[in-house]
CSV table of C-alpha atoms in Angstrom, one decimal:
chain,number,residue,atom,x,y,z
A,18,MET,CA,144.6,120.5,150.9
A,19,ALA,CA,147.0,121.8,148.5
A,20,LEU,CA,149.6,118.6,149.2
A,21,MET,CA,146.4,116.1,148.9
A,22,ASP,CA,145.8,117.9,145.6
A,23,PHE,CA,149.7,117.3,144.7
A,24,ILE,CA,149.0,113.5,145.6
A,25,LYS,CA,145.6,113.6,143.5
A,26,LYS,CA,147.5,114.6,140.2
A,27,GLN,CA,150.5,112.1,140.3
A,28,PHE,CA,149.1,109.0,140.9
A,29,ILE,CA,147.1,107.4,138.8
A,30,ASP,CA,144.3,104.4,139.8
A,31,ILE,CA,142.2,103.6,137.2
A,32,ILE,CA,142.6,103.2,133.9
A,33,GLN,CA,140.1,102.9,131.4
A,34,TRP,CA,138.1,104.0,128.1
A,35,THR,CA,134.7,104.2,126.9
A,36,GLU,CA,134.5,105.3,123.3
A,37,THR,CA,132.7,108.4,123.1
A,38,GLY,CA,132.3,107.3,119.0
A,39,ASP,CA,132.8,105.9,115.9
A,40,GLY,CA,135.8,105.5,113.8
A,41,THR,CA,138.3,105.6,117.0
A,42,LEU,CA,140.9,102.8,116.2
A,43,ALA,CA,143.5,103.8,118.7
A,44,TRP,CA,143.4,105.8,121.8
A,45,ARG,CA,146.0,106.9,123.9
A,46,PHE,CA,145.3,107.4,128.2
A,47,PRO,CA,146.7,110.9,128.9
A,48,MET,CA,149.2,110.5,131.6
A,49,ALA,CA,150.5,113.7,131.9
A,50,GLU,CA,153.1,114.1,134.4
A,51,MET,CA,151.3,111.4,136.4
A,52,GLU,CA,152.4,108.3,137.4
A,53,ILE,CA,150.0,104.6,138.1
A,54,GLN,CA,150.0,103.5,141.3
A,55,ASN,CA,151.1,100.0,142.3
A,56,GLY,CA,148.0,97.8,142.1
A,57,ALA,CA,146.1,100.7,140.1
A,58,SER,CA,142.6,98.8,138.9
A,59,LEU,CA,142.6,98.6,134.4
A,60,THR,CA,139.4,98.2,132.6
A,61,VAL,CA,139.1,96.5,129.3
A,62,ARG,CA,135.9,96.6,128.3
A,63,GLU,CA,134.4,94.2,125.2
A,64,SER,CA,135.6,94.8,122.0
A,65,GLN,CA,139.0,96.7,123.6
A,66,VAL,CA,142.9,95.7,123.9
A,67,ALA,CA,144.9,97.7,126.1
A,68,VAL,CA,148.6,98.1,125.8
A,69,PHE,CA,151.9,98.8,128.0
A,70,VAL,CA,154.6,100.3,125.7
A,71,ASN,CA,157.6,101.3,127.9
A,72,GLU,CA,159.9,103.7,126.6
A,73,GLY,CA,159.1,103.4,123.2
A,74,GLN,CA,159.1,99.1,123.3
A,75,VAL,CA,155.9,97.2,123.5
A,76,ALA,CA,155.5,95.7,127.4
A,77,ASP,CA,152.2,94.4,128.1
A,78,VAL,CA,148.9,93.8,126.0
A,79,PHE,CA,145.6,93.0,128.0
A,80,GLY,CA,142.2,92.2,126.4
A,81,PRO,CA,139.0,92.1,127.9
A,82,GLY,CA,138.9,92.2,131.2
A,83,MET,CA,139.4,94.2,134.6
A,84,TYR,CA,143.6,93.5,136.1
A,85,LYS,CA,144.4,94.6,139.4
A,86,LEU,CA,148.3,96.0,138.0
A,87,THR,CA,151.2,94.3,139.5
A,88,THR,CA,154.4,92.4,139.4
A,89,GLN,CA,152.5,89.8,138.4
A,90,THR,CA,150.6,91.2,136.4
A,91,LEU,CA,152.8,93.1,133.7
A,92,PRO,CA,155.6,90.7,133.8
A,93,VAL,CA,157.1,91.8,130.5
A,94,LEU,CA,156.8,95.4,131.8
A,95,THR,CA,158.5,94.3,134.9
A,96,TYR,CA,161.3,91.8,133.6
A,97,LEU,CA,161.9,95.5,131.3
A,98,ARG,CA,161.6,97.6,134.4
A,99,ASN,CA,164.0,95.5,136.9
A,100,TRP,CA,161.7,95.5,139.7
A,101,ASP,CA,161.9,93.0,142.0
A,102,LYS,CA,159.1,91.5,142.7
A,103,LEU,CA,158.1,93.1,146.4
A,104,PHE,CA,158.8,96.7,144.6
A,105,GLU,CA,155.6,98.4,145.1
A,106,SER,CA,156.2,102.4,144.2
A,107,PRO,CA,154.3,104.0,140.9
A,108,PHE,CA,156.0,103.6,138.0
A,109,LYS,CA,155.6,105.8,134.7
A,110,SER,CA,153.8,103.9,131.5
A,111,ASP,CA,152.6,104.9,128.0
A,112,VAL,CA,149.7,102.9,128.0
A,113,TYR,CA,147.2,102.5,124.8
A,114,PHE,CA,143.6,101.3,123.8
A,115,PHE,CA,142.5,99.8,120.3
A,116,SER,CA,138.8,99.1,119.4
A,117,THR,CA,139.0,95.9,117.9
A,118,ARG,CA,135.4,96.9,116.5
A,119,GLN,CA,134.1,95.6,113.0
A,120,GLN,CA,134.7,99.1,111.5
A,121,VAL,CA,132.1,98.7,108.4
A,122,ASP,CA,130.9,99.9,105.1
A,123,GLN,CA,134.1,101.3,103.6
A,124,LYS,CA,134.3,102.1,100.6
A,125,TRP,CA,136.6,101.3,97.8
A,126,GLY,CA,136.6,102.5,93.9
A,127,THR,CA,138.2,102.9,91.2
A,128,PRO,CA,139.0,106.6,90.6
A,129,GLN,CA,140.1,105.9,87.1
A,130,PRO,CA,139.8,103.2,84.3
A,131,ILE,CA,142.6,100.5,85.5
A,132,THR,CA,143.9,98.4,82.6
A,133,ILE,CA,143.9,94.0,82.9
A,134,ARG,CA,144.6,91.1,81.0
A,135,ASP,CA,141.1,89.5,79.1
A,136,LYS,CA,141.3,86.0,77.3
A,137,ASP,CA,139.1,87.2,75.0
A,138,PHE,CA,139.2,90.9,74.5
A,139,GLY,CA,143.5,91.5,75.4
A,140,ALA,CA,143.5,94.5,77.3
A,141,VAL,CA,140.6,95.8,78.9
A,142,ARG,CA,140.2,98.8,80.8
A,143,LEU,CA,137.2,99.0,83.4
A,144,ARG,CA,135.9,100.3,87.1
A,145,ALA,CA,135.1,98.5,89.8
A,146,PHE,CA,133.3,99.7,93.1
A,147,GLY,CA,132.4,98.2,96.5
A,148,ASN,CA,132.7,98.4,100.2
A,149,PHE,CA,134.3,96.0,103.1
A,150,SER,CA,134.5,95.7,106.7
A,151,PHE,CA,137.9,95.1,108.9
A,152,ARG,CA,138.9,95.4,112.3
A,153,ILE,CA,142.3,95.1,114.3
A,154,GLY,CA,143.5,92.2,114.6
A,155,ASP,CA,146.9,92.6,115.7
A,156,ALA,CA,147.0,95.0,117.9
A,157,LYS,CA,150.6,94.9,118.7
A,158,LEU,CA,151.0,95.0,115.3
A,159,PHE,CA,148.9,98.6,114.0
A,160,HIS,CA,150.6,100.0,117.1
A,161,THR,CA,154.5,99.4,115.8
A,162,GLU,CA,153.7,99.6,112.0
A,163,ILE,CA,150.1,102.6,112.0
A,164,SER,CA,149.7,104.4,115.2
A,165,GLY,CA,152.6,105.0,116.8
A,166,THR,CA,153.2,107.2,119.5
A,167,ARG,CA,149.9,109.7,118.2
A,168,ASP,CA,147.1,110.5,120.6
A,169,ILE,CA,144.3,109.5,118.3
A,170,TYR,CA,143.9,107.3,115.3
A,171,THR,CA,140.8,107.0,113.1
A,172,VAL,CA,139.7,105.2,110.3
A,173,ALA,CA,139.4,107.8,108.4
A,174,ASP,CA,143.4,108.1,108.9
A,175,LEU,CA,143.6,104.4,108.1
A,176,ASP,CA,140.9,105.3,104.4
A,177,GLY,CA,143.7,106.7,102.1
A,178,GLN,CA,146.4,103.0,102.9
A,179,LEU,CA,143.4,100.6,102.6
A,180,ARG,CA,141.8,101.7,99.5
A,181,GLY,CA,145.7,101.7,97.7
A,182,LEU,CA,145.8,98.5,98.7
A,183,VAL,CA,142.6,96.7,97.6
A,184,LEU,CA,143.0,99.1,93.9
A,185,GLN,CA,146.8,97.5,93.5
A,186,ASN,CA,145.1,94.1,94.1
A,187,ILE,CA,142.4,94.1,92.0
A,188,SER,CA,144.2,93.1,88.4
A,189,ASN,CA,145.5,89.7,90.7
A,190,ALA,CA,142.3,89.5,91.6
A,191,ILE,CA,141.0,89.3,87.9
A,192,ALA,CA,143.5,86.6,86.6
A,193,SER,CA,144.2,84.5,89.2
A,194,SER,CA,139.8,83.7,89.8
A,195,GLY,CA,139.8,83.1,85.9
A,196,VAL,CA,137.2,84.7,85.3
A,197,PRO,CA,136.4,87.0,82.2
A,198,PHE,CA,135.4,90.2,81.7
A,199,LEU,CA,132.0,89.3,80.1
A,200,ASP,CA,131.6,86.9,83.0
A,201,LEU,CA,132.4,89.2,85.6
A,202,ALA,CA,129.2,91.1,86.4
A,203,ALA,CA,127.5,87.6,86.9
A,204,ASN,CA,130.5,86.3,88.9
A,205,GLN,CA,130.7,89.1,91.4
A,206,ILE,CA,131.0,86.9,94.3
A,207,GLN,CA,133.2,84.8,93.1
A,208,PHE,CA,135.1,88.0,91.9
A,209,ALA,CA,135.0,89.1,95.5
A,210,GLN,CA,135.9,86.3,97.4
A,211,ALA,CA,139.0,86.4,94.4
A,212,LEU,CA,140.0,89.9,95.8
A,213,ALA,CA,139.2,89.3,99.5
A,214,ALA,CA,142.3,86.1,98.8
A,215,GLN,CA,144.9,88.7,97.5
A,216,LEU,CA,144.5,91.0,100.1
A,217,VAL,CA,143.9,89.6,103.4
A,218,PRO,CA,147.9,88.8,103.6
A,219,GLU,CA,148.3,92.3,102.5
A,220,PHE,CA,145.9,93.9,105.5
A,221,ALA,CA,147.6,91.3,107.7
A,222,LYS,CA,150.8,93.2,107.2
A,223,ILE,CA,149.5,96.2,109.2
A,224,GLY,CA,147.8,94.4,112.0
A,225,ILE,CA,144.4,95.2,110.0
A,226,ARG,CA,142.1,91.5,109.8
A,227,LEU,CA,138.9,91.8,106.6
A,228,GLU,CA,135.9,90.5,107.8
A,229,ALA,CA,134.4,90.9,104.6
A,230,LEU,CA,134.2,92.8,101.4
A,231,THR,CA,131.7,93.2,98.1
A,232,VAL,CA,131.3,93.9,94.2
A,233,GLN,CA,128.7,95.9,93.6
A,234,ASN,CA,129.5,96.9,90.6
A,235,VAL,CA,132.4,96.1,87.4
A,236,SER,CA,131.5,98.7,83.9
A,237,LEU,CA,133.9,100.1,81.1
A,238,PRO,CA,134.5,102.7,79.7
A,239,GLU,CA,131.6,104.2,77.2
A,240,GLU,CA,133.9,104.0,74.9
A,241,LEU,CA,134.8,100.3,75.4
A,242,GLN,CA,131.3,100.0,76.3
A,243,LYS,CA,130.0,100.3,72.3
A,244,ILE,CA,132.8,97.8,71.5
A,245,LEU,CA,131.7,95.6,73.5
A,246,ASP,CA,127.5,96.1,72.5
A,247,GLN,CA,129.5,95.7,68.7
A,248,LYS,CA,130.9,92.2,69.5
A,249,ILE,CA,127.7,90.8,71.3
A,250,GLY,CA,126.4,92.1,68.1
A,251,MET,CA,127.4,90.5,65.8
A,252,GLY,CA,127.1,87.1,68.2
A,253,MET,CA,123.5,87.6,68.4
A,254,VAL,CA,123.6,86.8,64.4
A,255,GLY,CA,126.4,83.9,64.5
A,256,ASN,CA,128.8,86.2,63.6
A,257,ASP,CA,127.8,86.5,60.0
A,258,MET,CA,128.6,89.9,58.6
A,259,GLY,CA,125.8,90.3,56.2
A,260,LYS,CA,123.2,89.8,59.2
A,261,PHE,CA,125.7,91.7,60.8
A,262,MET,CA,125.7,94.5,58.8
A,263,GLN,CA,121.9,93.6,58.8
A,264,TYR,CA,121.5,94.3,62.4
A,265,GLN,CA,123.7,97.2,62.0
A,266,THR,CA,121.0,98.7,59.2
A,267,ALA,CA,118.1,98.3,62.2
A,268,GLN,CA,119.7,99.9,64.9
A,269,ALA,CA,120.5,102.8,62.4
A,270,ILE,CA,116.3,103.4,61.3
A,271,PRO,CA,115.4,104.7,64.2
A,272,LYS,CA,117.8,107.0,63.8
A,273,PHE,CA,117.7,107.8,60.4
A,274,ALA,CA,114.3,108.8,60.1
A,275,GLU,CA,114.8,111.4,62.8
A,276,GLY,CA,117.9,113.0,61.2
A,277,ALA,CA,115.1,112.9,58.0
A,278,GLY,CA,112.9,114.5,60.6
A,279,GLN,CA,115.1,116.9,61.7
A,280,GLY,CA,117.0,117.9,58.1
A,281,GLY,CA,120.5,116.5,59.6
A,282,GLY,CA,123.2,114.5,57.7
A,283,ILE,CA,121.4,111.0,56.7
A,284,ALA,CA,124.2,109.4,54.8
A,285,GLY,CA,126.5,110.6,58.0
A,286,ASP,CA,124.4,109.6,60.3
A,287,ALA,CA,124.1,106.0,58.6
A,288,MET,CA,127.3,105.9,57.9
A,289,GLY,CA,128.6,106.3,61.6
A,290,LEU,CA,126.7,104.0,62.8
A,291,GLY,CA,128.6,100.9,60.1
A,292,ALA,CA,125.5,100.8,58.2
A,293,GLY,CA,127.1,102.8,55.0
A,294,VAL,CA,126.0,101.5,50.8
A,295,ALA,CA,124.3,98.8,52.8
A,296,LEU,CA,121.7,100.6,54.3
A,297,GLY,CA,120.0,101.9,51.0
A,298,GLN,CA,120.4,98.4,49.8
A,299,VAL,CA,118.6,96.4,52.3
A,300,LEU,CA,116.0,99.0,52.6
A,301,ALA,CA,115.8,98.0,48.7
A,302,GLN,CA,115.7,94.7,49.7
A,303,ASN,CA,113.3,94.6,52.0
A,304,LEU,CA,110.8,96.8,49.9
A,305,GLN,CA,111.0,94.4,46.8
A,306,GLN,CA,110.7,91.4,49.0
A,307,GLY,CA,107.6,93.0,50.1
A,308,LEU,CA,106.1,93.5,47.2
A,309,ASN,CA,107.1,90.3,46.2
A,310,PRO,CA,103.7,88.9,43.4
A,311,ALA,CA,104.0,85.6,45.3
A,312,SER,CA,103.3,87.1,49.1
A,313,THR,CA,100.4,89.9,47.6
A,314,GLY,CA,99.1,88.7,44.7
A,315,ALA,CA,99.0,92.9,43.5
A,316,VAL,CA,101.2,92.6,40.8
A,317,PRO,CA,99.9,90.7,37.3
A,318,ALA,CA,102.0,87.8,35.5
A,319,ALA,CA,103.3,89.9,33.2
A,320,ALA,CA,104.6,93.2,34.7
A,321,ASP,CA,106.2,90.4,37.0
A,322,ALA,CA,108.2,87.9,33.7
A,323,ALA,CA,108.8,91.8,32.9
A,324,GLN,CA,110.9,92.5,35.7
A,325,GLN,CA,112.6,89.3,36.4
A,326,GLN,CA,114.1,90.2,32.3
A,327,GLN,CA,115.4,93.4,33.5
A,328,PRO,CA,118.7,94.0,35.0
A,329,THR,CA,119.2,95.5,37.9
A,330,VAL,CA,121.7,98.0,38.0
A,331,ALA,CA,123.7,99.3,41.2
A,332,VAL,CA,124.5,102.8,41.3
A,333,VAL,CA,127.6,102.3,43.4
A,334,ASN,CA,130.1,105.4,44.7
A,335,PRO,CA,133.4,104.5,45.0
A,336,ALA,CA,133.9,107.2,47.8
A,337,ASP,CA,130.6,105.7,49.2
A,338,VAL,CA,132.8,102.2,49.1
A,339,MET,CA,136.3,103.7,50.4
A,340,THR,CA,134.3,105.2,53.3
A,341,THR,CA,132.8,102.0,53.9
A,342,LEU,CA,136.2,100.3,53.7
A,343,GLU,CA,137.7,103.0,55.9
A,344,LYS,CA,134.8,102.3,59.0
A,345,LEU,CA,135.0,97.9,58.5
A,346,GLY,CA,138.4,98.5,59.2
A,347,GLU,CA,137.9,100.6,62.4
A,348,LEU,CA,135.7,98.0,63.2
A,349,LYS,CA,138.9,95.2,62.4
A,350,THR,CA,141.3,97.1,64.2
A,351,LYS,CA,139.0,97.3,67.8
A,352,GLY,CA,138.4,93.3,67.4
A,353,VAL,CA,134.8,93.9,66.1
A,354,LEU,CA,135.7,91.9,63.2
A,355,THR,CA,138.1,89.0,62.9
A,356,GLN,CA,140.6,89.0,59.3
A,357,GLU,CA,139.2,87.1,57.5
A,358,GLU,CA,135.9,89.0,58.2
A,359,PHE,CA,137.3,92.1,56.7
A,360,ASP,CA,138.7,90.8,53.9
A,361,ALA,CA,135.5,88.5,52.8
A,362,LYS,CA,133.2,92.1,52.2
A,363,LYS,CA,136.4,94.2,51.4
A,364,ALA,CA,137.1,91.8,48.6
A,365,GLU,CA,132.7,91.8,48.5
A,366,LEU,CA,133.4,95.7,48.4
A,367,LEU,CA,135.7,96.6,45.2
A,368,LYS,CA,133.6,93.7,43.1
A,369,LYS,CA,131.0,96.6,43.1
A,370,LEU,CA,133.7,99.2,41.7
A,371,VAL,CA,134.5,96.3,38.6
């Protein structure tokens, strides 16, 4: 009985791998001190590859199928071992199985905003995220470059490396796509294709084949999103400075009223929203237009004539003008206003001080 136990422990006649769960990329067949019987059976299932390694050197690679291990089916190992064609003794070799199934729904994203060059905004910091799927495309290369002699190598072990490659190539992908930042949200498929094109050769260097990649969201940090919203507002009014101030005033009115109801700093809120002195002026003009006798017929003609003869005196506080200029200067620095628009508004405000 002891002799039979010894023989059973020393020789292997069936080599196979049955995956017990998801996420395993490479698995080393447990050899211990045992040897492979000449003529042993090797079973490689669909979505698997088996690799024989002799003293650290990759020998024979087997795709799906059933094999009888002889000198004919192990030509590279036979050559490395200098076996005679009639050699029939047991032999030792490391055997690794690799899963070639797709590893799906692998997440990627930018933990911090990354800086890219954009033809409309110059330097832009953005965030993006999505997912991708991959599989082992070259088991021999993956073994030599990544998994090595480890007993098991999982998707989680590779996750950080693949995410790093994705983030490293985002800037190049955006540049090669030629899509401006404002159009990225509407062209996420094109952006994903450009990013995948950048990643395919990078993944291939470590034996990985990229199967699919999606971009699910592209966004700016909150502070830059506010600037973008202002620039969009300028575009909505044809980049006209006067209309833009009216647009800003309309946006400020709800907050202005809310601050008044709560006893807050009304003027400060108006200034913070870019309305400044223009808020009161625009409101007065709108009120005057609403009370125009031509539309209501409620004001006598004599009173109207007297009102037309009396000049309107605008009381301008120099401190308010300077504060408004500072706000406009900030908008120019952030790219919301052009130099020409800033100069025109500055000249208009300075005339009110004369």
